[in-house]
XYZ file of C-alpha atoms in Angstrom:
637
model
C 2.487 -46.153 9.912
C -0.907 -45.318 8.481
C -0.691 -44.447 4.762
C -3.431 -41.825 4.843
C -4.692 -40.709 1.421
C -7.278 -37.965 1.078
C -8.830 -36.261 -1.914
C -9.715 -32.649 -1.087
C -11.239 -29.715 -2.937
C -9.435 -26.454 -3.576
C -10.860 -23.410 -1.864
C -13.188 -21.643 -4.339
C -10.815 -18.701 -4.947
C -7.846 -21.055 -5.418
C -9.877 -23.095 -7.903
C -10.675 -19.989 -9.949
C -7.064 -18.951 -9.983
C -6.043 -22.397 -11.098
C -8.478 -22.229 -13.991
C -6.970 -18.886 -15.088
C -3.519 -20.448 -15.021
C -4.537 -23.601 -16.826
C -6.065 -21.535 -19.578
C -2.875 -19.648 -20.122
C -3.533 -16.063 -19.171
C 0.165 -15.303 -19.255
C 2.265 -15.493 -22.433
C 5.630 -15.731 -20.659
C 5.300 -19.236 -19.264
C 9.024 -19.461 -18.484
C 8.364 -17.765 -15.159
C 6.967 -20.996 -13.631
C 10.583 -22.138 -13.148
C 11.581 -18.806 -11.610
C 8.771 -19.215 -9.074
C 9.714 -22.780 -8.150
C 13.388 -21.766 -7.689
C 12.396 -18.740 -5.647
C 10.213 -20.883 -3.403
C 13.097 -23.325 -2.995
C 15.476 -20.520 -2.109
C 13.061 -19.296 0.530
C 12.839 -22.817 1.988
C 16.648 -22.986 2.312
C 16.789 -19.553 3.908
C 14.174 -20.629 6.460
C 16.024 -23.850 7.310
C 19.314 -21.986 7.831
C 17.592 -19.560 10.159
C 15.693 -22.203 12.123
C 18.880 -24.285 12.549
C 20.524 -21.216 14.109
C 17.603 -20.602 16.434
C 16.946 -24.289 17.366
C 20.243 -26.034 18.096
C 18.374 -29.340 18.627
C 16.694 -29.343 15.203
C 17.313 -32.722 13.560
C 18.183 -31.426 10.143
C 21.104 -31.768 7.777
C 22.370 -28.268 6.810
C 25.818 -29.366 5.526
C 25.043 -28.975 1.819
C 22.014 -26.803 1.241
C 21.215 -26.494 -2.428
C 18.597 -26.530 -5.205
C 18.540 -29.294 -7.795
C 16.889 -29.316 -11.230
C 16.264 -32.779 -12.683
C 14.742 -33.650 -16.053
C 13.438 -36.822 -17.582
C 13.126 -36.261 -21.300
C 11.363 -39.535 -21.948
C 8.724 -39.025 -19.263
C 8.639 -35.268 -20.007
C 8.993 -34.201 -16.385
C 10.967 -31.459 -14.753
C 11.658 -31.573 -10.956
C 12.871 -28.731 -8.767
C 14.171 -30.167 -5.487
C 15.561 -28.427 -2.372
C 16.768 -29.777 0.992
C 15.319 -26.858 2.907
C 12.753 -26.472 5.680
C 10.057 -28.620 3.982
C 6.331 -28.774 4.962
C 4.140 -30.754 7.209
C 0.880 -32.272 5.904
C -1.024 -29.409 7.479
C 1.332 -26.882 5.876
C 0.683 -28.390 2.467
C -3.087 -28.227 2.751
C -2.973 -24.699 4.210
C -0.449 -23.202 1.783
C -1.479 -24.854 -1.443
C -5.137 -25.778 -1.016
C -6.166 -22.249 -0.008
C -5.115 -18.683 -0.539
C -4.920 -17.248 2.926
C -4.664 -13.669 1.879
C -6.863 -10.655 2.139
C -8.494 -9.127 -0.902
C -8.756 -12.355 -2.893
C -12.285 -11.552 -4.080
C -11.072 -8.156 -5.287
C -8.227 -9.791 -7.160
C -10.517 -12.224 -8.940
C -12.904 -9.442 -9.878
C -10.060 -7.446 -11.400
C -8.828 -10.533 -13.249
C -12.269 -11.113 -14.738
C -12.377 -7.442 -15.871
C -8.890 -7.526 -17.335
C -8.562 -8.112 -21.077
C -4.768 -7.808 -20.996
C -2.875 -11.002 -20.157
C 0.207 -9.166 -18.815
C -1.999 -7.054 -16.539
C -3.671 -10.257 -15.273
C -0.325 -11.714 -14.437
C 0.709 -8.561 -12.565
C -2.429 -8.842 -10.461
C -1.678 -12.489 -9.645
C 1.874 -11.515 -8.809
C 0.521 -9.282 -6.039
C -0.674 -12.306 -4.187
C 2.539 -14.318 -4.159
C 0.851 -17.398 -5.534
C 3.694 -18.332 -7.894
C 3.250 -22.067 -7.303
C 0.011 -21.926 -9.329
C 2.146 -20.839 -12.356
C 3.210 -24.479 -12.761
C -0.248 -25.237 -14.194
C 0.478 -23.075 -17.187
C 2.880 -25.719 -18.405
C 1.743 -28.903 -16.610
C -0.889 -31.531 -17.119
C -0.166 -32.691 -13.609
C 1.981 -31.490 -10.644
C 3.358 -33.719 -7.927
C 4.888 -32.408 -4.700
C 6.865 -34.528 -2.248
C 7.927 -32.893 1.005
C 9.079 -33.539 4.547
C 9.516 -30.881 7.182
C 12.923 -30.721 8.838
C 12.816 -32.496 12.204
C 9.768 -34.656 11.362
C 9.727 -38.292 10.409
C 6.736 -38.411 8.073
C 6.505 -36.854 4.665
C 3.640 -35.814 2.423
C 2.906 -36.380 -1.299
C 0.528 -33.839 -2.931
C -0.772 -34.203 -6.483
C -3.275 -32.358 -8.718
C -4.196 -31.747 -12.324
C -5.448 -28.334 -11.398
C -9.049 -29.321 -12.177
C -10.552 -28.585 -8.708
C -9.293 -31.356 -6.479
C -5.991 -32.559 -5.091
C -4.831 -35.670 -3.272
C -2.686 -35.667 -0.096
C -0.910 -38.802 1.021
C 1.279 -39.418 4.086
C 4.525 -41.238 3.128
C 7.515 -42.458 5.037
C 10.242 -42.292 2.406
C 10.408 -38.554 1.715
C 13.781 -36.817 2.015
C 14.108 -33.527 3.962
C 12.869 -30.546 1.936
C 10.517 -30.285 -1.055
C 10.531 -31.652 -4.610
C 8.038 -30.322 -7.132
C 7.675 -32.506 -10.229
C 5.993 -30.877 -13.237
C 4.482 -33.330 -15.736
C 4.883 -31.141 -18.810
C 2.294 -30.440 -21.513
C 3.350 -31.119 -25.068
C 5.624 -28.526 -26.667
C 3.617 -25.816 -28.448
C 5.626 -22.788 -29.649
C 2.492 -20.992 -30.862
C 1.261 -21.064 -27.223
C 4.722 -20.146 -25.873
C 5.131 -23.678 -24.416
C 8.744 -24.598 -24.972
C 10.756 -27.743 -24.284
C 11.481 -27.305 -20.587
C 13.516 -30.518 -20.498
C 16.128 -28.938 -22.755
C 19.350 -27.956 -21.040
C 19.800 -24.744 -23.054
C 16.249 -23.614 -22.067
C 16.762 -24.285 -18.368
C 20.128 -22.426 -18.408
C 18.528 -19.537 -20.230
C 15.752 -19.211 -17.601
C 18.109 -19.605 -14.621
C 20.574 -17.027 -16.068
C 17.784 -14.531 -16.713
C 15.828 -14.878 -13.495
C 17.799 -16.701 -10.831
C 21.509 -16.162 -11.355
C 21.741 -14.159 -8.092
C 20.159 -16.851 -5.854
C 22.484 -17.284 -2.876
C 22.229 -21.114 -2.982
C 23.827 -23.331 -5.667
C 21.375 -24.421 -8.393
C 22.655 -27.776 -9.654
C 21.740 -29.758 -12.714
C 23.061 -33.064 -14.117
C 24.109 -32.592 -17.719
C 25.115 -35.132 -20.382
C 28.189 -34.665 -22.553
C 29.345 -36.813 -25.519
C 33.081 -37.670 -25.402
C 35.325 -39.402 -27.746
C 33.832 -42.412 -29.419
C 30.364 -41.016 -28.705
C 30.666 -42.087 -25.057
C 28.106 -40.188 -22.941
C 29.202 -38.884 -19.582
C 27.103 -37.255 -16.871
C 28.292 -34.552 -14.554
C 26.662 -32.215 -12.000
C 27.083 -28.532 -12.762
C 26.156 -25.409 -10.832
C 24.194 -23.208 -13.249
C 23.949 -19.934 -11.261
C 26.736 -17.564 -10.307
C 25.434 -17.037 -6.704
C 26.800 -13.517 -6.698
C 24.846 -11.379 -4.205
C 23.601 -8.553 -6.364
C 23.672 -6.049 -3.527
C 27.382 -6.725 -2.900
C 28.383 -5.899 -6.469
C 29.166 -2.310 -7.573
C 26.228 -0.709 -9.365
C 28.340 -0.273 -12.505
C 28.541 -4.070 -12.741
C 24.838 -4.757 -12.546
C 22.473 -4.124 -15.450
C 18.773 -3.148 -15.176
C 17.553 -6.619 -16.198
C 19.374 -8.188 -13.195
C 17.889 -5.579 -10.853
C 14.382 -6.199 -12.188
C 14.662 -9.920 -11.779
C 16.128 -9.611 -8.265
C 13.185 -7.381 -7.322
C 10.725 -9.983 -8.601
C 12.537 -12.647 -6.529
C 12.366 -10.744 -3.234
C 8.916 -9.259 -3.776
C 7.073 -12.111 -5.548
C 5.747 -9.430 -7.861
C 5.542 -10.007 -11.605
C 5.782 -6.321 -12.570
C 9.006 -4.351 -12.845
C 9.966 -2.004 -9.997
C 9.398 1.720 -10.379
C 12.835 2.710 -9.000
C 15.975 0.984 -7.694
C 18.019 2.217 -4.729
C 21.516 0.675 -4.328
C 23.534 1.972 -1.423
C 26.477 1.094 0.810
C 27.322 2.192 4.284
C 30.989 2.235 5.430
C 32.831 3.209 8.614
C 31.976 1.938 12.093
C 29.091 -0.140 10.805
C 29.238 -1.538 7.273
C 26.227 -2.678 5.284
C 24.869 -2.926 1.771
C 21.255 -2.209 0.805
C 19.408 -2.897 -2.377
C 15.905 -1.403 -2.132
C 13.008 -1.007 -4.646
C 9.984 1.269 -4.977
C 7.261 -0.925 -6.544
C 5.231 0.248 -9.479
C 1.902 -0.633 -7.789
C 0.560 -0.932 -4.272
C -0.002 -4.399 -2.784
C -3.639 -5.197 -2.084
C -2.978 -5.349 1.653
C -1.179 -1.974 1.899
C -3.710 -0.714 4.402
C -4.518 -3.992 6.105
C -3.791 -4.065 9.824
C -1.252 -6.851 9.479
C 0.352 -5.645 6.273
C 3.921 -6.976 5.964
C 6.964 -4.825 5.360
C 9.170 -5.877 2.558
C 12.812 -5.616 3.668
C 14.880 -8.741 4.316
C 17.863 -8.726 6.671
C 21.051 -10.604 5.843
C 24.284 -10.835 7.898
C 27.408 -11.530 5.764
C 25.201 -12.945 2.935
C 23.302 -15.238 5.366
C 19.543 -14.719 5.417
C 18.385 -13.733 8.922
C 14.792 -12.624 8.670
C 12.003 -11.529 6.364
C 9.835 -8.524 6.989
C 12.376 -6.809 9.245
C 10.367 -4.128 11.057
C 13.445 -2.610 12.675
C 14.837 -1.514 9.341
C 11.805 0.277 7.870
C 9.123 2.492 9.465
C 5.522 1.414 8.919
C 4.747 4.264 6.510
C 7.396 2.857 4.148
C 6.105 -0.694 4.455
C 5.758 -0.910 0.656
C 9.518 -0.705 0.094
C 11.039 -4.019 -0.947
C 14.646 -5.256 -0.896
C 17.556 -6.474 1.101
C 19.926 -5.056 3.755
C 23.116 -7.014 4.410
C 24.770 -6.007 7.687
C 28.390 -7.023 8.265
C 28.763 -6.811 12.048
C 25.617 -8.360 13.560
C 25.302 -11.697 15.236
C 23.712 -14.434 13.123
C 21.184 -15.299 15.866
C 19.972 -11.821 16.615
C 16.281 -11.557 17.490
C 13.567 -9.040 16.411
C 13.408 -7.760 19.982
C 17.146 -7.084 20.167
C 17.108 -5.454 16.721
C 14.490 -2.899 17.882
C 16.996 -1.694 20.493
C 20.194 -2.038 18.475
C 21.788 1.445 17.963
C 23.620 0.406 14.796
C 20.436 -0.878 13.240
C 18.626 2.291 14.151
C 21.408 4.306 12.459
C 20.988 2.166 9.295
C 17.225 2.683 9.464
C 17.702 6.508 9.593
C 19.985 6.442 6.571
C 17.667 4.174 4.555
C 14.639 6.451 5.281
C 16.573 9.584 4.313
C 17.774 7.944 1.066
C 14.235 6.734 0.147
C 12.725 10.168 0.747
C 15.569 11.823 -1.209
C 14.910 9.439 -4.068
C 11.189 10.316 -4.126
C 12.159 14.038 -4.065
C 14.427 13.400 -7.097
C 11.578 11.669 -8.917
C 9.327 14.668 -8.185
C 11.883 17.075 -9.517
C 13.183 15.149 -12.517
C 10.871 12.285 -13.476
C 7.308 13.569 -13.295
C 5.607 10.462 -14.752
C 7.358 8.094 -12.328
C 6.590 10.410 -9.420
C 2.903 10.560 -10.442
C 2.736 6.781 -10.432
C 4.488 6.585 -7.047
C 2.217 9.189 -5.456
C -1.016 7.712 -6.758
C -0.064 4.293 -5.400
C 1.699 5.152 -2.134
C 0.922 8.819 -1.290
C -1.660 8.054 1.451
C 0.759 5.641 3.132
C 3.699 8.043 2.931
C 1.611 10.755 4.597
C 1.297 8.480 7.670
C 4.947 9.461 8.297
C 3.782 12.939 9.142
C 2.199 11.400 12.224
C 4.874 8.831 13.085
C 8.283 10.294 12.086
C 8.751 13.855 13.346
C 12.464 13.716 12.419
C 11.577 13.576 8.723
C 8.542 15.828 8.634
C 10.195 18.434 6.410
C 11.480 15.791 4.013
C 8.023 14.223 3.742
C 6.317 17.587 3.276
C 8.710 18.309 0.411
C 7.394 15.322 -1.541
C 3.706 15.668 -0.629
C 1.332 16.445 -3.498
C -2.342 17.318 -3.016
C -5.301 18.478 -5.090
C -5.986 22.179 -5.207
C -8.453 24.699 -6.577
C -5.522 26.011 -8.645
C -5.903 23.217 -11.197
C -8.815 20.848 -11.723
C -6.561 18.001 -12.868
C -2.970 18.368 -11.650
C -1.814 17.991 -8.073
C 0.386 20.623 -6.430
C 3.250 20.610 -3.942
C 3.093 22.762 -0.812
C 6.065 24.820 -1.936
C 4.341 25.604 -5.187
C 1.268 26.754 -3.227
C 3.420 29.060 -1.135
C 4.933 30.579 -4.233
C 1.474 31.402 -5.594
C 0.136 32.947 -2.380
C -1.444 36.343 -2.764
C 0.237 39.474 -1.405
C -0.634 39.788 2.256
C -1.742 36.168 2.546
C -0.208 34.612 5.660
C -2.000 31.222 5.829
C -2.120 28.086 3.708
C -5.795 27.384 3.288
C -7.157 23.833 3.081
C -10.359 21.891 3.432
C -10.834 18.204 4.255
C -13.710 16.059 2.980
C -14.767 12.828 1.412
C -14.389 13.966 -2.249
C -13.210 16.824 -4.364
C -16.668 17.583 -5.665
C -18.110 17.764 -2.118
C -15.378 20.211 -1.040
C -15.553 22.376 -4.150
C -19.351 22.680 -3.769
C -19.175 23.413 -0.074
C -20.481 26.788 1.221
C -17.131 27.281 2.966
C -15.520 27.728 -0.429
C -17.632 30.726 -1.545
C -15.625 33.639 -0.235
C -12.367 31.987 -1.214
C -13.573 31.420 -4.750
C -14.938 34.965 -4.950
C -11.647 36.493 -3.690
C -9.433 34.198 -5.736
C -7.717 32.448 -2.842
C -6.295 28.982 -3.598
C -7.490 26.159 -1.306
C -5.868 22.708 -0.906
C -8.388 19.862 -1.319
C -7.578 17.028 1.071
C -9.630 13.796 0.732
C -7.529 10.991 2.224
C -8.534 9.933 5.726
C -5.015 10.575 7.038
C -5.240 14.183 5.874
C -7.678 14.843 8.713
C -4.924 14.107 11.222
C -1.627 15.259 9.745
C -2.655 18.803 8.902
C -3.513 19.280 12.592
C -0.346 17.562 13.752
C 2.019 19.366 11.409
C 0.354 22.781 11.780
C 2.578 24.731 9.346
C 4.798 24.566 6.259
C 7.668 26.907 5.538
C 6.601 29.070 8.492
C 3.041 29.472 7.067
C 0.208 28.095 9.238
C -2.008 25.454 7.728
C -5.566 26.718 8.235
C -8.835 24.951 7.646
C -11.465 27.088 5.868
C -14.196 25.196 7.816
C -12.972 26.326 11.202
C -12.669 29.566 13.096
C -13.418 33.074 11.763
C -12.633 33.926 8.190
C -12.108 37.473 6.949
C -10.418 37.744 3.532
C -10.943 41.512 3.068
C -7.996 43.852 2.836
C -7.572 46.568 5.492
C -9.022 49.063 3.004
C -12.020 46.830 2.294
C -12.608 46.369 6.036
C -12.664 50.067 6.625
C -15.164 50.574 3.794
C -17.424 47.793 5.071
C -17.159 48.563 8.792
C -20.182 50.776 9.081
C -22.361 48.303 7.124
C -21.132 45.437 9.300
C -21.833 47.297 12.476
C -25.370 47.999 11.256
C -25.809 44.285 10.457
C -24.595 43.291 13.926
C -27.165 45.552 15.521
C -29.992 44.453 13.197
C -29.291 40.727 13.695
C -28.424 40.778 17.414
C -31.951 39.697 18.443
C -32.213 36.916 15.881
C -28.776 35.545 16.688
C -29.531 35.386 20.400
C -32.905 33.761 19.787
C -31.523 31.175 17.346
C -28.607 30.350 19.682
C -31.221 29.468 22.384
C -33.498 27.516 20.034
C -30.585 25.438 18.607
C -28.686 25.152 21.840
C -28.820 21.331 21.755
C -27.067 21.309 18.366
C -24.791 24.353 18.125
C -22.637 26.326 20.537
C -23.254 29.703 18.793
C -25.098 31.376 15.923
C -23.231 34.312 14.320
C -23.026 36.277 11.102
C -20.682 34.984 8.376
C -17.975 36.628 6.326
C -17.216 33.501 4.290
C -20.608 33.094 2.503
C -21.639 34.787 -0.741
C -24.494 32.719 -2.126
C -25.552 30.123 0.502
C -27.855 31.120 3.423
C -25.824 29.395 6.116
C -22.936 27.015 6.907
C -21.671 25.148 9.936
C -18.061 25.709 11.073
C -15.851 24.369 13.853
C -14.112 26.400 16.536
C -10.438 27.010 15.764
C -9.186 24.206 17.955
C -12.062 21.677 17.785
C -11.667 18.296 15.994
C -13.553 17.927 12.727
C -16.707 15.824 12.399
C -14.872 13.355 10.154
C -12.117 12.858 12.739
C -14.699 12.546 15.470
C -16.374 9.802 13.401
C -13.020 8.056 12.811
C -12.212 7.984 16.531
C -15.626 6.508 17.353
C -15.220 3.835 14.634
C -11.958 2.854 16.333
C -13.797 2.421 19.630
C -12.625 5.663 21.320
C -14.939 7.626 23.605
C -15.228 11.073 22.085
C -17.514 13.818 23.567
C -19.907 15.413 21.098
C -18.415 18.556 19.688
C -20.894 21.337 19.096
C -20.170 23.589 16.098
C -21.042 27.119 15.138
C -23.892 28.074 12.726
C -22.983 31.055 10.501
C -25.672 33.026 8.690
C -25.279 35.013 5.470
C -26.962 38.402 6.200
C -27.201 39.076 2.450
C -29.313 36.037 1.636
C -33.105 36.568 1.184
C -34.020 33.615 3.412
C -31.911 34.903 6.334
C -33.145 38.496 5.817
C -36.739 37.250 5.696
C -36.195 35.260 8.977
C -34.794 38.357 10.666
C -37.848 40.437 9.648
C -40.295 37.715 10.715
C -38.524 37.424 14.083
C -38.686 41.231 14.586
C -42.453 41.200 13.945
C -43.245 38.215 16.175
C -40.574 36.071 17.773
C -43.280 33.582 18.877
C -44.859 33.228 15.426
C -46.000 29.803 14.458
C -43.335 27.898 12.454
C -40.508 30.379 13.091
C -38.583 27.847 15.179
C -39.109 25.221 12.468
C -37.488 27.616 9.920
C -34.434 28.030 12.154
C -34.181 24.242 12.448
C -34.475 23.835 8.665
C -31.774 26.418 8.113
C -29.410 24.513 10.353
C -30.252 21.226 8.667
C -29.680 22.698 5.215
C -26.264 23.903 6.367
C -25.354 20.476 7.579
C -26.414 18.805 4.333
C -24.576 21.354 2.210
C -21.233 20.284 3.668
C -22.040 16.582 3.412
C -22.881 16.193 7.110
C -25.456 13.895 8.663
C -28.774 15.003 10.198
C -29.531 13.831 13.726
C -33.152 13.116 12.789
C -33.608 12.926 8.944
C -37.305 11.937 9.167
C -38.178 14.955 11.288
C -36.249 17.220 8.890
C -38.183 15.936 5.864
C -41.498 16.093 7.737
C -40.942 19.730 8.738
C -39.722 20.607 5.230
C -42.752 19.007 3.561
C -45.035 20.893 5.965
C -43.429 24.252 5.172
C -43.541 23.580 1.415
C -47.251 22.668 1.656
C -47.991 25.999 3.363
C -46.474 27.912 0.405
C -48.843 26.310 -2.149
């Protein structure tokens, strides 16, 4: 066999992360052992699963376990498992690079962060716990062999930018990570990680619930100072989700969350539930305190693991959690499923679908309780996961009402605080039948839009919707509590009372007659851009605005569809004029005097362009607009 040895460079991002680790950005260095044990546990889970799927796999699964070994003289600590192991290619791919989206963003945030705990939380989002070993090590050696393969691999690095990879023929199945420890330094939170009491303390705090035995050889002095050695299991292996909630304390929940999520921050909320009857299961779910960096990535993973009778079956179980709740982490342990069930069968399994429905209802009920009773927690949850949760209004019609009950949006009612839809309904004015909203890119753009003028003048509250998903769900849902959701940028708007309408009717009729000629002429001149020009009842200070027909899609939605590659016909909109504005009144008079007057058509075009710009829209020909505008300004001087 060829004993291939290569020296390779870490990927640039991985090298930067290593430097951050080496220079001790995190004060709690004990977590390096938690991360190694967690990785070992995952490797055992994967081997158990693969042995069920592949009956011909040449692997020993008779005594799956994790072993911790120390050498006090050499100052090394080794965490060894007999799990799935890695091939040479796996080692280079998984350790030499960080194959995750958003790495550049992570590093930028790390450089900005002055707080070491915050830095660690950011690193935790990327599941790169192996790098934590370099907080306590001068050198790290990894020996591994993938189950079913004959050749093993030795990996070694000091964390300085390069690593060596060697093919070996004497590696046992699984993975062993040997940490060559730095000198003890209590001032720098570097403890003696070869001490039995310290290892027991870390395992008890972080890894007591690991489903596999964690074994350690300990020395005991007997009579006559005779030293004996014995192997002890140092974790209880009690599945946290199977224990009554009254027997589990918050510290245990937090550490279990960190184990299943590879997050270094505490969870925001814990959900522990049990299903009994025809289909028994236990579930231990968590709402994280921050969104993962890949929350909106196309291939974002869901965070729920499936077990059957305490045996790990699969990670990222899509059948148990809808996509809009992909941020939920945790474990579901089903009692009555087959151990070799596939993802495809799970999608069709009626019992799993029933569990999924119960989990979703419980999660939404928990969020509703946070909204009602723990405002600060709810605010954190909504700021991190609100846009994702609103996707459920498109995908989960069975839970539309439950999702709407926990939705919070910005509103003209308060410049800082969000509002719930029910709160809006309770504040509606007498005689108001619709819930008014406007979508846009930002709050400032919406608040300064001409569409807002009449609503502001009349004191009507408007919901301010700025998430991309808002463009779609308001159309799909259509109503809340029997009240239609109505865009203030579409259709006709008339906020006057019946009495006000009667008083203004004669004046409006006179305006319709006076402006009839101008409106017809402008509709013809701007026919390529608009479907109609009409007088507005929504403007108070602006000369004009552009609105959509009641059932047309919005320009933003049109743009989104095109960006996704869909063919969307151009939707012409309606230009509304404010008859009380001097510019519009002047245009009417000029048109009456001479409809063919030089520059009159340019003024109509400028008026339309100004209306587009006022709502944040895009001009079809910006250079022509500026040229015509400059020409008209020059004539006034």
